[in-house]
Amino acid sequence: MKKIVFDGQVYAQRMTGQYRYADELLKALDGMIGKDEFEIVVPEYVDIEGKFKNIKVVKYGKVKGLLWTQTSLPMYLIKHRARSLGFCNITPLIHPGITAVLDIAYKVLTDEYKNLYGRASSLWHRLNYYAAAKSGYPIITISEFCKEQISEVYKVPAKRIGVVPCSWEHILAVG
């Protein structure tokens, strides 16, 4: 089995719901795994040193934003014969891996995205959903409803889709 590398682009963004989902999952995984058993690859300008006890942080690539996920991350994955696990609906299109598709709103609610940005964002996300569906790798989602919807719309066998629900425990850390 290939080494699994976490997509650390989430730490280059401002915190949103899907990024908090990724952060909480990574913190939970960090407490369950052995030292350096997994890596998280982040852009070189991201500083998360000391965030994890067991997940090894690797800085790689200088480009920013989605371009990093589509260029630097796949170069690292290919070089190190690894697969990515991305938590935020995006997968490296030239080297897809395990992807969390939190929902497929951009596919099923197309009438909601009418302006230029909305249409471009919808197209981009639908391309990523399609790549994740056709990759053959597992898909993670947040509910049985989303699992059924992904399976039906993209013809992905249900056994390839795992449900990892959102959590509420992060609220305990808010001061």
mmCIF file of N, CA and C in Angstrom, residues 89-137:
data_model
loop_
_atom_site.group_PDB
_atom_site.id
_atom_site.type_symbol
_atom_site.label_atom_id
_atom_site.label_comp_id
_atom_site.label_asym_id
_atom_site.label_seq_id
_atom_site.Cartn_x
_atom_site.Cartn_y
_atom_site.Cartn_z
ATOM 1 N N ASN A 89 -13.042 18.704 -0.401
ATOM 2 C CA ASN A 89 -13.674 18.637 -1.727
ATOM 3 C C ASN A 89 -12.720 18.721 -2.905
ATOM 4 N N ILE A 90 -11.438 18.901 -2.680
ATOM 5 C CA ILE A 90 -10.482 19.104 -3.762
ATOM 6 C C ILE A 90 -9.484 17.952 -3.768
ATOM 7 N N THR A 91 -9.143 17.482 -4.974
ATOM 8 C CA THR A 91 -8.130 16.446 -5.135
ATOM 9 C C THR A 91 -7.155 16.883 -6.216
ATOM 10 N N PRO A 92 -5.898 16.485 -6.133
ATOM 11 C CA PRO A 92 -4.987 16.804 -7.233
ATOM 12 C C PRO A 92 -5.462 16.072 -8.499
ATOM 13 N N LEU A 93 -5.846 16.801 -9.500
ATOM 14 C CA LEU A 93 -6.464 16.194 -10.682
ATOM 15 C C LEU A 93 -5.524 15.258 -11.426
ATOM 16 N N ILE A 94 -4.212 15.545 -11.421
ATOM 17 C CA ILE A 94 -3.291 14.664 -12.138
ATOM 18 C C ILE A 94 -2.799 13.499 -11.285
ATOM 19 N N HIS A 95 -3.142 13.480 -10.007
ATOM 20 C CA HIS A 95 -2.730 12.396 -9.113
ATOM 21 C C HIS A 95 -3.747 12.291 -7.973
ATOM 22 N N PRO A 96 -5.000 11.924 -8.294
ATOM 23 C CA PRO A 96 -6.055 11.903 -7.274
ATOM 24 C C PRO A 96 -5.757 10.908 -6.157
ATOM 25 N N GLY A 97 -6.366 11.157 -5.022
ATOM 26 C CA GLY A 97 -6.225 10.259 -3.890
ATOM 27 C C GLY A 97 -7.542 10.143 -3.153
ATOM 28 N N ILE A 98 -7.461 9.854 -1.879
ATOM 29 C CA ILE A 98 -8.644 9.782 -1.029
ATOM 30 C C ILE A 98 -9.140 11.211 -0.832
ATOM 31 N N THR A 99 -10.429 11.421 -1.017
ATOM 32 C CA THR A 99 -10.965 12.778 -0.976
ATOM 33 C C THR A 99 -12.205 12.838 -0.103
ATOM 34 N N ALA A 100 -12.285 13.863 0.726
ATOM 35 C CA ALA A 100 -13.516 14.139 1.457
ATOM 36 C C ALA A 100 -14.377 15.032 0.572
ATOM 37 N N VAL A 101 -15.504 14.502 0.170
ATOM 38 C CA VAL A 101 -16.498 15.273 -0.578
ATOM 39 C C VAL A 101 -17.614 15.538 0.423
ATOM 40 N N LEU A 102 -17.599 16.725 0.995
ATOM 41 C CA LEU A 102 -18.497 17.014 2.111
ATOM 42 C C LEU A 102 -19.950 17.066 1.677
ATOM 43 N N ASP A 103 -20.191 17.541 0.481
ATOM 44 C CA ASP A 103 -21.512 17.466 -0.140
ATOM 45 C C ASP A 103 -21.306 17.720 -1.628
ATOM 46 N N ILE A 104 -22.354 17.539 -2.409
ATOM 47 C CA ILE A 104 -22.238 17.802 -3.850
ATOM 48 C C ILE A 104 -23.216 18.899 -4.266
ATOM 49 N N ALA A 105 -23.309 19.908 -3.426
ATOM 50 C CA ALA A 105 -24.230 21.020 -3.695
ATOM 51 C C ALA A 105 -23.968 21.659 -5.052
ATOM 52 N N TYR A 106 -22.715 21.801 -5.435
ATOM 53 C CA TYR A 106 -22.411 22.421 -6.728
ATOM 54 C C TYR A 106 -22.954 21.598 -7.895
ATOM 55 N N LYS A 107 -23.155 20.322 -7.684
ATOM 56 C CA LYS A 107 -23.699 19.454 -8.735
ATOM 57 C C LYS A 107 -25.223 19.434 -8.717
ATOM 58 N N VAL A 108 -25.811 19.352 -7.545
ATOM 59 C CA VAL A 108 -27.260 19.158 -7.457
ATOM 60 C C VAL A 108 -28.051 20.454 -7.325
ATOM 61 N N LEU A 109 -27.390 21.544 -6.997
ATOM 62 C CA LEU A 109 -28.074 22.838 -6.855
ATOM 63 C C LEU A 109 -27.522 23.847 -7.862
ATOM 64 N N THR A 110 -27.420 23.457 -9.098
ATOM 65 C CA THR A 110 -26.768 24.297 -10.116
ATOM 66 C C THR A 110 -27.447 25.645 -10.308
ATOM 67 N N ASP A 111 -28.743 25.752 -10.068
ATOM 68 C CA ASP A 111 -29.450 27.026 -10.242
ATOM 69 C C ASP A 111 -29.022 28.084 -9.223
ATOM 70 N N GLU A 112 -28.365 27.659 -8.158
ATOM 71 C CA GLU A 112 -27.938 28.592 -7.113
ATOM 72 C C GLU A 112 -26.684 29.375 -7.498
ATOM 73 N N TYR A 113 -25.978 28.944 -8.513
ATOM 74 C CA TYR A 113 -24.684 29.534 -8.869
ATOM 75 C C TYR A 113 -24.800 30.223 -10.220
ATOM 76 N N LYS A 114 -25.333 31.453 -10.206
ATOM 77 C CA LYS A 114 -25.671 32.146 -11.453
ATOM 78 C C LYS A 114 -24.649 33.182 -11.889
ATOM 79 N N ASN A 115 -23.944 33.816 -10.950
ATOM 80 C CA ASN A 115 -22.975 34.829 -11.374
ATOM 81 C C ASN A 115 -21.695 34.138 -11.865
ATOM 82 N N LEU A 116 -20.777 34.911 -12.415
ATOM 83 C CA LEU A 116 -19.564 34.347 -13.005
ATOM 84 C C LEU A 116 -18.750 33.555 -11.990
ATOM 85 N N TYR A 117 -18.546 34.126 -10.795
ATOM 86 C CA TYR A 117 -17.789 33.417 -9.765
ATOM 87 C C TYR A 117 -18.491 32.107 -9.387
ATOM 88 N N GLY A 118 -19.794 32.166 -9.198
ATOM 89 C CA GLY A 118 -20.555 30.974 -8.830
ATOM 90 C C GLY A 118 -20.468 29.885 -9.883
ATOM 91 N N ARG A 119 -20.578 30.273 -11.140
ATOM 92 C CA ARG A 119 -20.490 29.287 -12.226
ATOM 93 C C ARG A 119 -19.084 28.682 -12.313
ATOM 94 N N ALA A 120 -18.057 29.535 -12.174
ATOM 95 C CA ALA A 120 -16.678 29.034 -12.218
ATOM 96 C C ALA A 120 -16.403 28.102 -11.034
ATOM 97 N N SER A 121 -16.843 28.498 -9.849
ATOM 98 C CA SER A 121 -16.656 27.673 -8.658
ATOM 99 C C SER A 121 -17.402 26.348 -8.795
ATOM 100 N N SER A 122 -18.611 26.413 -9.326
ATOM 101 C CA SER A 122 -19.403 25.206 -9.543
ATOM 102 C C SER A 122 -18.696 24.255 -10.506
ATOM 103 N N LEU A 123 -18.199 24.792 -11.602
ATOM 104 C CA LEU A 123 -17.487 23.968 -12.588
ATOM 105 C C LEU A 123 -16.254 23.324 -11.960
ATOM 106 N N TRP A 124 -15.482 24.113 -11.222
ATOM 107 C CA TRP A 124 -14.271 23.612 -10.578
ATOM 108 C C TRP A 124 -14.586 22.486 -9.592
ATOM 109 N N HIS A 125 -15.592 22.677 -8.746
ATOM 110 C CA HIS A 125 -15.936 21.653 -7.763
ATOM 111 C C HIS A 125 -16.507 20.406 -8.432
ATOM 112 N N ARG A 126 -17.330 20.584 -9.445
ATOM 113 C CA ARG A 126 -17.873 19.412 -10.144
ATOM 114 C C ARG A 126 -16.760 18.601 -10.806
ATOM 115 N N LEU A 127 -15.750 19.270 -11.344
ATOM 116 C CA LEU A 127 -14.594 18.578 -11.916
ATOM 117 C C LEU A 127 -13.879 17.760 -10.839
ATOM 118 N N ASN A 128 -13.733 18.329 -9.653
ATOM 119 C CA ASN A 128 -13.095 17.610 -8.551
ATOM 120 C C ASN A 128 -13.947 16.450 -8.053
ATOM 121 N N TYR A 129 -15.265 16.645 -7.957
ATOM 122 C CA TYR A 129 -16.147 15.537 -7.562
ATOM 123 C C TYR A 129 -15.991 14.386 -8.554
ATOM 124 N N TYR A 130 -15.993 14.724 -9.839
ATOM 125 C CA TYR A 130 -15.879 13.714 -10.895
ATOM 126 C C TYR A 130 -14.542 12.971 -10.771
ATOM 127 N N ALA A 131 -13.451 13.724 -10.587
ATOM 128 C CA ALA A 131 -12.129 13.100 -10.452
ATOM 129 C C ALA A 131 -12.088 12.166 -9.245
ATOM 130 N N ALA A 132 -12.656 12.596 -8.132
ATOM 131 C CA ALA A 132 -12.695 11.750 -6.935
ATOM 132 C C ALA A 132 -13.518 10.494 -7.197
ATOM 133 N N ALA A 133 -14.648 10.662 -7.857
ATOM 134 C CA ALA A 133 -15.530 9.527 -8.139
ATOM 135 C C ALA A 133 -14.869 8.515 -9.065
ATOM 136 N N LYS A 134 -14.161 8.989 -10.069
ATOM 137 C CA LYS A 134 -13.571 8.098 -11.071
ATOM 138 C C LYS A 134 -12.194 7.576 -10.679
ATOM 139 N N SER A 135 -11.614 8.090 -9.599
ATOM 140 C CA SER A 135 -10.251 7.708 -9.211
ATOM 141 C C SER A 135 -10.143 6.264 -8.740
ATOM 142 N N GLY A 136 -11.220 5.723 -8.206
ATOM 143 C CA GLY A 136 -11.163 4.387 -7.631
ATOM 144 C C GLY A 136 -10.752 4.388 -6.165
ATOM 145 N N TYR A 137 -10.343 5.538 -5.651
ATOM 146 C CA TYR A 137 -9.945 5.644 -4.249
ATOM 147 C C TYR A 137 -11.160 5.936 -3.375
#
